[in-house]
PDB file of C-alpha atoms in Angstrom:
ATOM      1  CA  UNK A   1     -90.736 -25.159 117.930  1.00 42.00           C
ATOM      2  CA  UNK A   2     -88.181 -22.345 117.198  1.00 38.00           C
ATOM      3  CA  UNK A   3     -86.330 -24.837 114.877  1.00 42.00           C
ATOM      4  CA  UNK A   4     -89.731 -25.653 113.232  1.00 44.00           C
ATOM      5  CA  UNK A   5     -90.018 -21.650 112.872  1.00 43.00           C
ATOM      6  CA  UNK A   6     -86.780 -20.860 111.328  1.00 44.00           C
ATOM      7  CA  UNK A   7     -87.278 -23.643 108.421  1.00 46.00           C
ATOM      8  CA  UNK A   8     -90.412 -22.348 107.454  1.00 48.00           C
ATOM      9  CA  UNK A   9     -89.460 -18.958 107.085  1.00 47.00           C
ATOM     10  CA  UNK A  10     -86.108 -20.367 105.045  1.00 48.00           C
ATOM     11  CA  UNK A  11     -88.879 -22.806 103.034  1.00 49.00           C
ATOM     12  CA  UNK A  12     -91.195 -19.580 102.376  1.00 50.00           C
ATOM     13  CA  UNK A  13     -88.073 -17.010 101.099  1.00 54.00           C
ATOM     14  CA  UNK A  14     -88.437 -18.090  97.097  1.00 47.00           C
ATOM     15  CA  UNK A  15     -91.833 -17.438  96.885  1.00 46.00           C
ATOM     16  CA  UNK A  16     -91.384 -14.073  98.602  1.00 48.00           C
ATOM     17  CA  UNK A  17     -88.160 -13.740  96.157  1.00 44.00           C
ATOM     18  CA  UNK A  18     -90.881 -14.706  93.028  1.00 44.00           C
ATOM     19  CA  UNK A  19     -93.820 -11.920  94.640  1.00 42.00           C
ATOM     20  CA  UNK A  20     -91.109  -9.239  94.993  1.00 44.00           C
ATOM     21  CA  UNK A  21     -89.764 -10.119  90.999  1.00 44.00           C
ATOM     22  CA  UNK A  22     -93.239 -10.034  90.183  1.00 48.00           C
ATOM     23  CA  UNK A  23     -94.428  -6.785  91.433  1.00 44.00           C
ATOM     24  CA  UNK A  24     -91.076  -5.093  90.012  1.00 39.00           C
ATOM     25  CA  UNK A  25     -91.588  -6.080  86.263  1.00 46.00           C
ATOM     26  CA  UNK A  26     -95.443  -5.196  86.494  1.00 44.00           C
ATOM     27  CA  UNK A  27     -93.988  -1.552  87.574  1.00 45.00           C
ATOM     28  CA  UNK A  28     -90.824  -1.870  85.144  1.00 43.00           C
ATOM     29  CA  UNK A  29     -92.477  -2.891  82.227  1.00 44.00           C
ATOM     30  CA  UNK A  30     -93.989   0.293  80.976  1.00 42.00           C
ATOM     31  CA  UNK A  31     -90.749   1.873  81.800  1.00 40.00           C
ATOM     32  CA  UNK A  32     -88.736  -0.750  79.285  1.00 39.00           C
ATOM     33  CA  UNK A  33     -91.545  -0.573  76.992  1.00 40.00           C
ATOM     34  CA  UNK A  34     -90.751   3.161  76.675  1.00 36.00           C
ATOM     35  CA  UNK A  35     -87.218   3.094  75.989  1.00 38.00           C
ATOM     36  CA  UNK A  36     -85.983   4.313  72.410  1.00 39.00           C
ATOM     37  CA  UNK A  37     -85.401   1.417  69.749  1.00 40.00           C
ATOM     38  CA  UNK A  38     -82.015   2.280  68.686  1.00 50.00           C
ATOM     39  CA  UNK A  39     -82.577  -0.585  65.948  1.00 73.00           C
ATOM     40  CA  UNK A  40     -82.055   1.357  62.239  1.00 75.00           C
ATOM     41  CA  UNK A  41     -85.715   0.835  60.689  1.00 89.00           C
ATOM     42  CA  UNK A  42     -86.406  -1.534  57.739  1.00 90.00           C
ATOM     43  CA  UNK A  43     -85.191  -1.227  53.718  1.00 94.00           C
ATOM     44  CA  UNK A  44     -87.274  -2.847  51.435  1.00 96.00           C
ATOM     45  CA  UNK A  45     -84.523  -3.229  49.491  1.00 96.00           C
ATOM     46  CA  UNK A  46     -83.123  -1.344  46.932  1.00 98.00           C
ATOM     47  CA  UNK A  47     -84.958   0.550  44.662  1.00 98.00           C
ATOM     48  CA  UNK A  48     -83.049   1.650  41.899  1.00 98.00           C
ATOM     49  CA  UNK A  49     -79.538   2.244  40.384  1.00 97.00           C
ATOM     50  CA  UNK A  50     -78.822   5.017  38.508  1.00 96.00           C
ATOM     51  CA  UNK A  51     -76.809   6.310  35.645  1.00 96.00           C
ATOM     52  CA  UNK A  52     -75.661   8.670  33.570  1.00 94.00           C
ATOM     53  CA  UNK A  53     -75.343   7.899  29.421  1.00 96.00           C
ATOM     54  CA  UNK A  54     -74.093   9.903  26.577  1.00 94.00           C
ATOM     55  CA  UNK A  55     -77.194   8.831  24.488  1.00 95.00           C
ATOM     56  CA  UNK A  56     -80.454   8.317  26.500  1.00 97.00           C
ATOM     57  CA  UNK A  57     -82.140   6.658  23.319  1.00 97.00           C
ATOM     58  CA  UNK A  58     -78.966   3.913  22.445  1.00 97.00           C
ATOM     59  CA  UNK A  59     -79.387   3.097  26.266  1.00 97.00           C
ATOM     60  CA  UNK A  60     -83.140   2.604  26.461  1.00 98.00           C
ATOM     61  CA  UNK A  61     -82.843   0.404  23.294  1.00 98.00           C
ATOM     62  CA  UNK A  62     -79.990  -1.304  25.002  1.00 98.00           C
ATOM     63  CA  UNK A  63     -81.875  -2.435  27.893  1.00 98.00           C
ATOM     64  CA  UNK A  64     -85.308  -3.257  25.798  1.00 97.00           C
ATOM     65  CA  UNK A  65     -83.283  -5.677  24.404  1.00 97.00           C
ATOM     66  CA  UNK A  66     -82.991  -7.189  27.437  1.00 98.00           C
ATOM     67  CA  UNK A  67     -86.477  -7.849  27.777  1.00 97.00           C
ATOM     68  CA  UNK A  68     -86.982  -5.096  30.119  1.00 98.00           C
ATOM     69  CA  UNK A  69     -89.373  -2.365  29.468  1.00 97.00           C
ATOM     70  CA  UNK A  70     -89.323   1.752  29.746  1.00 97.00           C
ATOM     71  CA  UNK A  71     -91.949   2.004  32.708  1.00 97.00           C
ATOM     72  CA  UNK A  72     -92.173   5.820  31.820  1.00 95.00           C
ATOM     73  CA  UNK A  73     -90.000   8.694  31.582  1.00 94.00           C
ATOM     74  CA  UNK A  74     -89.206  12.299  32.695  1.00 92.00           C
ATOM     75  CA  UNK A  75     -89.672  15.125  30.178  1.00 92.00           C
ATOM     76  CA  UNK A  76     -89.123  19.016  29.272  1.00 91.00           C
ATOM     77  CA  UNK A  77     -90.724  20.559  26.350  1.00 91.00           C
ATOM     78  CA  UNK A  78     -91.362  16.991  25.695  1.00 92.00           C
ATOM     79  CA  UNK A  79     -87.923  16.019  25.296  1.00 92.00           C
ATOM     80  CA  UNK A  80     -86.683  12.913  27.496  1.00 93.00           C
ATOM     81  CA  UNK A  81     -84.171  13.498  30.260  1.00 94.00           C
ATOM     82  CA  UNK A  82     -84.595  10.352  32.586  1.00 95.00           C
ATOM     83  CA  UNK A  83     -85.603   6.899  31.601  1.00 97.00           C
ATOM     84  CA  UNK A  84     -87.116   4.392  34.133  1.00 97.00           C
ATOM     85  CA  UNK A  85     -86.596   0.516  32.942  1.00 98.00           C
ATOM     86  CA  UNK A  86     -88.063  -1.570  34.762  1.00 98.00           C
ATOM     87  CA  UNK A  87     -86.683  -4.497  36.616  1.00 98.00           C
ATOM     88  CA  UNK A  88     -89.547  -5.344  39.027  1.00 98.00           C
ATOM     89  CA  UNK A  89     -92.692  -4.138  40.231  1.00 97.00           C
ATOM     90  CA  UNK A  90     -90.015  -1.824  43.002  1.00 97.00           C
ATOM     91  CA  UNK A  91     -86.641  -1.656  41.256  1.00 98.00           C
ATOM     92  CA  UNK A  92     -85.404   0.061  38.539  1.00 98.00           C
ATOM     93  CA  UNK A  93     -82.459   1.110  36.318  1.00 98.00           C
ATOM     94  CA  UNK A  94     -82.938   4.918  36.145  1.00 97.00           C
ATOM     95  CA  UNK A  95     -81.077   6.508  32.683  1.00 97.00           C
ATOM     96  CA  UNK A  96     -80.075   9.585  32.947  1.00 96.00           C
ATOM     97  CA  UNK A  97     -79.110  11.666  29.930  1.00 95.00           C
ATOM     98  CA  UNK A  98     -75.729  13.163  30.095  1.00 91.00           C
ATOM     99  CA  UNK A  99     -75.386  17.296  29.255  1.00 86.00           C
ATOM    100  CA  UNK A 100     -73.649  18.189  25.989  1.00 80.00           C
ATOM    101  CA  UNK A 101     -70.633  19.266  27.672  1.00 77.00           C
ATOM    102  CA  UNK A 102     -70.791  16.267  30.382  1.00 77.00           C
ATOM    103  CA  UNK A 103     -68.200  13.674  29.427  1.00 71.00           C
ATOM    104  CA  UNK A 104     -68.478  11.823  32.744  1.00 79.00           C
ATOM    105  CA  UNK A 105     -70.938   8.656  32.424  1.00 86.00           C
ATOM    106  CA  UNK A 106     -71.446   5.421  34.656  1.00 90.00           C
ATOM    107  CA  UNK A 107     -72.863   5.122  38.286  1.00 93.00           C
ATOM    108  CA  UNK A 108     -74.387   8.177  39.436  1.00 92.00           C
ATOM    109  CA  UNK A 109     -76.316   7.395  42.463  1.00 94.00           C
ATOM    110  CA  UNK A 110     -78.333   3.976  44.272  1.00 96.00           C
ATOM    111  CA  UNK A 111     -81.390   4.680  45.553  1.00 98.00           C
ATOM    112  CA  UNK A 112     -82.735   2.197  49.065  1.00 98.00           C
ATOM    113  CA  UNK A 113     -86.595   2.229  49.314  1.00 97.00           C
ATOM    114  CA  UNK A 114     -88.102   2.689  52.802  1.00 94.00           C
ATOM    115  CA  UNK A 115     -90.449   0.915  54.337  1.00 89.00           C
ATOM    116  CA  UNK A 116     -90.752   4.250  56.540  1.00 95.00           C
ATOM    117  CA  UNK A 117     -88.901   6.959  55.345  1.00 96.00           C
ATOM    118  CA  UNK A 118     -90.121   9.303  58.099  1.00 97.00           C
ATOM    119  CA  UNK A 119     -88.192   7.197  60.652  1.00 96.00           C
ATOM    120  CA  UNK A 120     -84.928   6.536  58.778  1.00 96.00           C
ATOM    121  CA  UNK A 121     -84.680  10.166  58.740  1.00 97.00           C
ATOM    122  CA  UNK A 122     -85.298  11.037  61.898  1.00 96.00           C
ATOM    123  CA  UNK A 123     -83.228   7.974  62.858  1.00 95.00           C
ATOM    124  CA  UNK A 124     -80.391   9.607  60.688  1.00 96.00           C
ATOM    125  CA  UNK A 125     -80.599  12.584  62.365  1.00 96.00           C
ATOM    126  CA  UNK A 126     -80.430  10.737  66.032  1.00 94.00           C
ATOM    127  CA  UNK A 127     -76.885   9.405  65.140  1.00 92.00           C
ATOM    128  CA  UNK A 128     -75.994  12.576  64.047  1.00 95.00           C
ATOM    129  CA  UNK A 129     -76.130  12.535  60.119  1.00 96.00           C
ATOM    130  CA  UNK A 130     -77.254  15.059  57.532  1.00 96.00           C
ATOM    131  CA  UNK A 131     -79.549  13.361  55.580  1.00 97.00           C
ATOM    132  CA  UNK A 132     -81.434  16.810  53.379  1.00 98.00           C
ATOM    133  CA  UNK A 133     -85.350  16.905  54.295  1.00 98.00           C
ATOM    134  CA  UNK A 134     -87.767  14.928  52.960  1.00 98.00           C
ATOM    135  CA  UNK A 135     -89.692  16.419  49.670  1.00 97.00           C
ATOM    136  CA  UNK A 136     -92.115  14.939  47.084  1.00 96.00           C
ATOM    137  CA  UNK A 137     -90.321  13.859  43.680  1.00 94.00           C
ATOM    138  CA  UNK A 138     -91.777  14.754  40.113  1.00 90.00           C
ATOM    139  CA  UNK A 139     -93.009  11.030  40.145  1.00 92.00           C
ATOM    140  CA  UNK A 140     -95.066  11.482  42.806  1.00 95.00           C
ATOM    141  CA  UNK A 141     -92.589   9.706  45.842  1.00 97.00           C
ATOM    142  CA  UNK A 142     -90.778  10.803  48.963  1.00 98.00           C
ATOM    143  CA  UNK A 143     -87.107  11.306  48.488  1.00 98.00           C
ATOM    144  CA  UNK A 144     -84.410  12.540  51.064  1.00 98.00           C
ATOM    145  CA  UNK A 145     -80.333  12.603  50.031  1.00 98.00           C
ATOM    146  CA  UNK A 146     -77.690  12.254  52.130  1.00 96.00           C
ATOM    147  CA  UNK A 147     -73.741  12.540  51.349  1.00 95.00           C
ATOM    148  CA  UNK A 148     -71.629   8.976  51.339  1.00 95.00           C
ATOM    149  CA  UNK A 149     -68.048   8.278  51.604  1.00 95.00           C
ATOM    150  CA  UNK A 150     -65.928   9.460  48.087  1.00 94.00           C
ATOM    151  CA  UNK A 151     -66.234   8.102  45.017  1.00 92.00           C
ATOM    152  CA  UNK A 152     -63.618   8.330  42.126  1.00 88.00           C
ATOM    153  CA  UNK A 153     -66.159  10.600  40.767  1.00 83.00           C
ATOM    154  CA  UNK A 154     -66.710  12.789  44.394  1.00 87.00           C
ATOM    155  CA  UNK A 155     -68.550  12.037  47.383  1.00 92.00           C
ATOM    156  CA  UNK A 156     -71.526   9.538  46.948  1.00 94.00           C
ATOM    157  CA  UNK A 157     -74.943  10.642  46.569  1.00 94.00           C
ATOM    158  CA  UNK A 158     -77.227   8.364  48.315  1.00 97.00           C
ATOM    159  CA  UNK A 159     -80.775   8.466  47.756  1.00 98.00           C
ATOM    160  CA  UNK A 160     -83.933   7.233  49.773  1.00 98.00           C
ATOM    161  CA  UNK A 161     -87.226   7.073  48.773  1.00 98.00           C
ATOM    162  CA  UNK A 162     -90.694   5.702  49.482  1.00 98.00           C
ATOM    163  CA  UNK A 163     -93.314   5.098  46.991  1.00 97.00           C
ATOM    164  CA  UNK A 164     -96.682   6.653  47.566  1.00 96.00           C
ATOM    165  CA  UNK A 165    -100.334   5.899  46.123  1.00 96.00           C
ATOM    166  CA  UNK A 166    -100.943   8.087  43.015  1.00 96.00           C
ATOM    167  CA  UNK A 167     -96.858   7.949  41.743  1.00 96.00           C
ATOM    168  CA  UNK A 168     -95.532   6.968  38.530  1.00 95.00           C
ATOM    169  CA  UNK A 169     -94.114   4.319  39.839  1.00 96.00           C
ATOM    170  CA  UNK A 170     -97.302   2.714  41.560  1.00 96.00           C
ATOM    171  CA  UNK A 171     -99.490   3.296  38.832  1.00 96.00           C
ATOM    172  CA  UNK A 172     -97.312   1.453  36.920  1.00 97.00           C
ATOM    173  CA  UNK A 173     -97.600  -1.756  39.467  1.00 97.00           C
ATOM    174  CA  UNK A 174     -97.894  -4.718  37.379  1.00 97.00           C
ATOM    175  CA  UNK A 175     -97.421  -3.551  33.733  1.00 97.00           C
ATOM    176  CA  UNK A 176     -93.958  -3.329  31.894  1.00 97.00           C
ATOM    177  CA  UNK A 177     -92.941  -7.037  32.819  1.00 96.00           C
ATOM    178  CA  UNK A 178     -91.705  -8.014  29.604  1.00 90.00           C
ATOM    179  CA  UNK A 179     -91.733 -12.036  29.641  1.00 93.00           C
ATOM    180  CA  UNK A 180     -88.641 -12.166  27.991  1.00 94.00           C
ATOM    181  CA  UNK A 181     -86.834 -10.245  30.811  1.00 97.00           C
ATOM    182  CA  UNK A 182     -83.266 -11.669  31.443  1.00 97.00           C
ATOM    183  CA  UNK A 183     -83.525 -11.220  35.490  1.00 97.00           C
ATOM    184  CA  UNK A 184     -86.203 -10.502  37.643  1.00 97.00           C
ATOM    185  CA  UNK A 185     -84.770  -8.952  40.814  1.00 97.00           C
ATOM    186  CA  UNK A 186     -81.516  -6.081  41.123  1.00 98.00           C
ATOM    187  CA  UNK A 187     -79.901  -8.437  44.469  1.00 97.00           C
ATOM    188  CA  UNK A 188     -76.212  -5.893  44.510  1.00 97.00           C
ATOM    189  CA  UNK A 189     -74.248  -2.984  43.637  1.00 97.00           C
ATOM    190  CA  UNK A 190     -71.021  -2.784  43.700  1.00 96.00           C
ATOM    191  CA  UNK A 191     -69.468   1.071  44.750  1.00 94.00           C
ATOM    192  CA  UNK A 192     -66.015   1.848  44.087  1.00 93.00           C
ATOM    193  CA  UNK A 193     -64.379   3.931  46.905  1.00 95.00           C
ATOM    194  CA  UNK A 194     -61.600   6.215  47.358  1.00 94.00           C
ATOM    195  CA  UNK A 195     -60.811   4.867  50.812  1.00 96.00           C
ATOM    196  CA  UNK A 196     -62.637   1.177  51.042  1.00 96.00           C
ATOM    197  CA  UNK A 197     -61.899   0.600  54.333  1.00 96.00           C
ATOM    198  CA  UNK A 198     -63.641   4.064  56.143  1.00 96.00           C
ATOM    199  CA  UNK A 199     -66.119   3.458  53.514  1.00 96.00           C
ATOM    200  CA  UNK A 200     -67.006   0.166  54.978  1.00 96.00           C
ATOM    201  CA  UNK A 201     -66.829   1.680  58.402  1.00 96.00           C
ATOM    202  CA  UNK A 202     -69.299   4.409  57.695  1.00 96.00           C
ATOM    203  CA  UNK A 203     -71.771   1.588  56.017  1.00 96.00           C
ATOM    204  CA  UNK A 204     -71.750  -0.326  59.242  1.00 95.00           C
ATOM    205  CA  UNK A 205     -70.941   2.362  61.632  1.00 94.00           C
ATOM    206  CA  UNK A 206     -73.193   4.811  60.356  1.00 94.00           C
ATOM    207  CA  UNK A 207     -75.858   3.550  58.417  1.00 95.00           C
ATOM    208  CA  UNK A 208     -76.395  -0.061  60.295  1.00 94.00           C
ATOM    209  CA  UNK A 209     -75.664  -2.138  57.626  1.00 96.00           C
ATOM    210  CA  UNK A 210     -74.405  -6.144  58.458  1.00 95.00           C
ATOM    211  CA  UNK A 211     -71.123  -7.645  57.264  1.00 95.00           C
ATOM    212  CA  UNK A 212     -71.340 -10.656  55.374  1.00 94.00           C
ATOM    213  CA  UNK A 213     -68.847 -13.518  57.070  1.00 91.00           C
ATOM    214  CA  UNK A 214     -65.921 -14.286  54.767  1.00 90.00           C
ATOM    215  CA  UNK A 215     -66.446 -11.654  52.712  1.00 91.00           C
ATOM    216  CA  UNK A 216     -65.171  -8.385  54.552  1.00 89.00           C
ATOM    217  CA  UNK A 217     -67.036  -6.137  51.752  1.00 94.00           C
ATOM    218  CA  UNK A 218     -69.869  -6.783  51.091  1.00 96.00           C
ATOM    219  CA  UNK A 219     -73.232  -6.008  53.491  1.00 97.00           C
ATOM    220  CA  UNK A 220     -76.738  -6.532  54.049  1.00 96.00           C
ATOM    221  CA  UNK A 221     -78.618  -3.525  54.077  1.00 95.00           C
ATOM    222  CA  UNK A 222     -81.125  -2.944  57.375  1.00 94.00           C
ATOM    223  CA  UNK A 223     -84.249  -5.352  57.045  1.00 93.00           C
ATOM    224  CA  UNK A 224     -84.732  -8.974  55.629  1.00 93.00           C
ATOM    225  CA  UNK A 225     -84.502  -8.119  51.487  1.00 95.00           C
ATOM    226  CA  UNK A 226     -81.120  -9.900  51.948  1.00 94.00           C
ATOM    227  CA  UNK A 227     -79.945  -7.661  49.352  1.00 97.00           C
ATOM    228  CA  UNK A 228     -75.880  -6.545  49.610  1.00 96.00           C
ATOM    229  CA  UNK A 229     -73.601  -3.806  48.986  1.00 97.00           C
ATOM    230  CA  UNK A 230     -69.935  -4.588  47.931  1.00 96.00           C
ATOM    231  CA  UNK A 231     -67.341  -2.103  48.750  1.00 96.00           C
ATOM    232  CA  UNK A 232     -64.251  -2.008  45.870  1.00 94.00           C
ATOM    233  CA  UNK A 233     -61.447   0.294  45.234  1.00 94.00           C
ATOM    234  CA  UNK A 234     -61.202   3.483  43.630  1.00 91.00           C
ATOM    235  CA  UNK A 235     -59.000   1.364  40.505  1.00 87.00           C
ATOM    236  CA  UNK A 236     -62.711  -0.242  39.558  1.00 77.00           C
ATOM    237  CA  UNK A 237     -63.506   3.092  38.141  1.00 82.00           C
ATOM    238  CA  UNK A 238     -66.386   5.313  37.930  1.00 85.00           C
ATOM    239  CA  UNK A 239     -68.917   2.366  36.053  1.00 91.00           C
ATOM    240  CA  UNK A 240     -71.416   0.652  37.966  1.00 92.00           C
ATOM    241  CA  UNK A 241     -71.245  -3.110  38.331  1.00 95.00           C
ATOM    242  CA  UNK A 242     -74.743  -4.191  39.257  1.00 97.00           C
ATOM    243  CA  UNK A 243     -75.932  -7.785  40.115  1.00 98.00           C
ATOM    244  CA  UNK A 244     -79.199  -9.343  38.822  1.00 98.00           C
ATOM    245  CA  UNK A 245     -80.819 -12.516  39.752  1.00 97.00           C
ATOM    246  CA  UNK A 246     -82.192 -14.465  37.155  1.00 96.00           C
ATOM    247  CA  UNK A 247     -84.630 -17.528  37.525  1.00 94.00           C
ATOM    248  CA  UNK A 248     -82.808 -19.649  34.174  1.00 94.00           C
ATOM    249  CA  UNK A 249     -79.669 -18.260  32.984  1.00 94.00           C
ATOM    250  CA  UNK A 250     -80.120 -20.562  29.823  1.00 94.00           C
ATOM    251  CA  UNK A 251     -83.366 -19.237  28.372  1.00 95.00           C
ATOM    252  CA  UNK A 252     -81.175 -15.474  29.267  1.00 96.00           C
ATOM    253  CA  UNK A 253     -78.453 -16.570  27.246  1.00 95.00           C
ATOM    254  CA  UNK A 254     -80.453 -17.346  24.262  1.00 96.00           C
ATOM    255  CA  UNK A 255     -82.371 -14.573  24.590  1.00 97.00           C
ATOM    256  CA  UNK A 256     -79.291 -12.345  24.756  1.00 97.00           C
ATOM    257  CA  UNK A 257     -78.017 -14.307  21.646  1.00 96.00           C
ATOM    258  CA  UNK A 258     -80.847 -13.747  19.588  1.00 96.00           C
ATOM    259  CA  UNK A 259     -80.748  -9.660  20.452  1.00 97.00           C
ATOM    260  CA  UNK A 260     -76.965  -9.837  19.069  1.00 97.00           C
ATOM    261  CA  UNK A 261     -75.712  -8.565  22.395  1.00 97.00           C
ATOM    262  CA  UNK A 262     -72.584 -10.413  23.575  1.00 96.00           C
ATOM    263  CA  UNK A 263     -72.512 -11.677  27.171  1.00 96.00           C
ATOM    264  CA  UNK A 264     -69.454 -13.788  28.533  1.00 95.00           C
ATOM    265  CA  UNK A 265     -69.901 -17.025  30.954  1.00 92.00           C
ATOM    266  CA  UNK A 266     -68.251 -17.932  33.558  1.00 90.00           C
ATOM    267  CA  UNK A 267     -69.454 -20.847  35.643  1.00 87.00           C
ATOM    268  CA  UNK A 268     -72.719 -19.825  36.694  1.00 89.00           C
ATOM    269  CA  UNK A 269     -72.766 -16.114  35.633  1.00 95.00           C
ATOM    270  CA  UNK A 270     -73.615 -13.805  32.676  1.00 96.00           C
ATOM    271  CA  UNK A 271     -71.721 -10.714  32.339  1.00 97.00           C
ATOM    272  CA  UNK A 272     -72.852  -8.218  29.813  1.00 97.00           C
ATOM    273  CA  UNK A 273     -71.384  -4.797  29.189  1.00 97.00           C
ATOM    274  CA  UNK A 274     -74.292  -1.897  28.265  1.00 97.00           C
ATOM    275  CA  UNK A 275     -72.845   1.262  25.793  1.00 95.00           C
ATOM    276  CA  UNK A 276     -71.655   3.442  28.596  1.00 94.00           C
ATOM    277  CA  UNK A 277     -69.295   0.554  30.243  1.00 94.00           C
ATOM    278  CA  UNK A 278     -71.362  -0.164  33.010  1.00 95.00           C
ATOM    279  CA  UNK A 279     -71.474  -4.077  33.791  1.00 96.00           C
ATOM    280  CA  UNK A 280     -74.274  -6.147  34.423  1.00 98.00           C
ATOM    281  CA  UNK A 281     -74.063 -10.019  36.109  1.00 97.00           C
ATOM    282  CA  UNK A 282     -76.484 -11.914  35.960  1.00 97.00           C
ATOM    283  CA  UNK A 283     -76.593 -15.323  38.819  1.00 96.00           C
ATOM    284  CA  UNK A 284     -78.961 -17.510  40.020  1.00 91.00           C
ATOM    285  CA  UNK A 285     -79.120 -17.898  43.828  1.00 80.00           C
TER     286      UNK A 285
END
């Protein structure tokens, strides 16, 4: 009988083991459920590049011959400062016009859109950054800046924004999408760096971004756009090299021919060079 006893008891320890386990995640569970996501929130993607020409007109007519279209523009005593082309419904190449006595043109700043732009920046602030506070834009959006790593031309300037109902930029949801556009979708930038390697570090480190394997750097920025970020050095200069995706590269290439702008292939890539220097590539992935 005592023998009986003992293997009973042994036969009836798991499902004690499974009770106990049981009753500790029903009381853990809000506990776990409570603990701070330390995951960086979402990007959209990116929502616009932008630059700085000598002649804000030459540019604008530069890029319509693209196919893409002048969503709107920024004025003062109805002169135009800043030009908004239009790549896609969310992105955009923003032209800014360079002061008389400015003789510095090319990248100026890339903008990342925000599915939330409330919790990147308090996120940012979490890991210790100094992202500046979050204000309403003349078009209508939130924006916050933060500083980068240096640049040939100083320390970056990176901008994050979110667009809201009522903005320029919503408004204009749907018009502007010229047919004979030669890409449809801004997929990279590439940022020259004074130091590439702590610039890298401060992408990943800092602001969550994903290295790419076999290709050291270039990143995914936070959430599923699957659009990159490619480090360079300093030596690539001060122009932006930005990377569009285009649906048929031929029908771009004849369009591009029949505008009179020159565009070199190479395998499966455009590459076109706008007035200021700045380099375009177009690919189809």
């Amino acid at each position: 009988m005592i023998r009986q006893h003992r293997s009973g008891s042994r036969s009836a320890r798991p499902v004690i083991c499974l009770v106990i386990l049981a009753l500790v995640s029903i009381f853990l569970a809000p506990l776990l459920r409570a603990q701070p996501d330390t995951k960086t929130p979402p990007f959209n993607g990116i929502a616009h590049v932008a630059l700085r020409v000598k002649n804000l007109a030459a540019s604008v007519d530069f890029y319509e011959k693209l196919g893409f279209e002048q969503a709107f523009d920024l004025r003062k005593e109805n002169i135009p400062y800043e030009s908004f082309i239009k790549i896609n419904d969310t992105q955009f190449i923003e032209l800014h016009a360079a002061a008389p006595a400015d003789t510095s043109t090319g990248f100026l700043s890339l903008c990342f859109e925000g599915a939330d732009l409330e919790a990147i920046h308090t996120d940012y602030l979490n890991h210790g950054l100094t992202p500046t506070d979050i204000l309403k834009t003349a078009d209508g959006n939130l924006r916050f800046i933060m500083g980068g790593p240096t640049q040939p031309s100083g320390p970056q300037i990176i901008e994050y924004t979110q667009y809201l109902p009522g903005s320029l930029h919503r408004e204009d949801e749907g018009k502007h999408l010229g047919p004979d556009r030669i890409a449809e979708k801004l997929v990279a930038v590439s940022l020259p760096m004074a130091d590439p390697t702590s610039a890298r570090d401060f992408y990943i480190n800092q602001l969550n971004f994903k290295p790419i394997a076999n290709d050291p750097m270039s990143m995914h920025m936070p959430g599923e756009s699957g659009q990159e970020i490619e480090i360079l050095p300093a030596t690539a200069g001060t122009h932006a090299r930005i990377t569009l995706e285009s649906s048929n590269l031929g029908k771009a290439a004849r369009h591009l021919h029949k505008e009179g702008i020159f565009a070199v292939k190479n395998g499966a890539t455009l590459t076109i060079i706008d007035p200021d220097g700045n380099v375009l590539l177009l690919e189809t992935r």
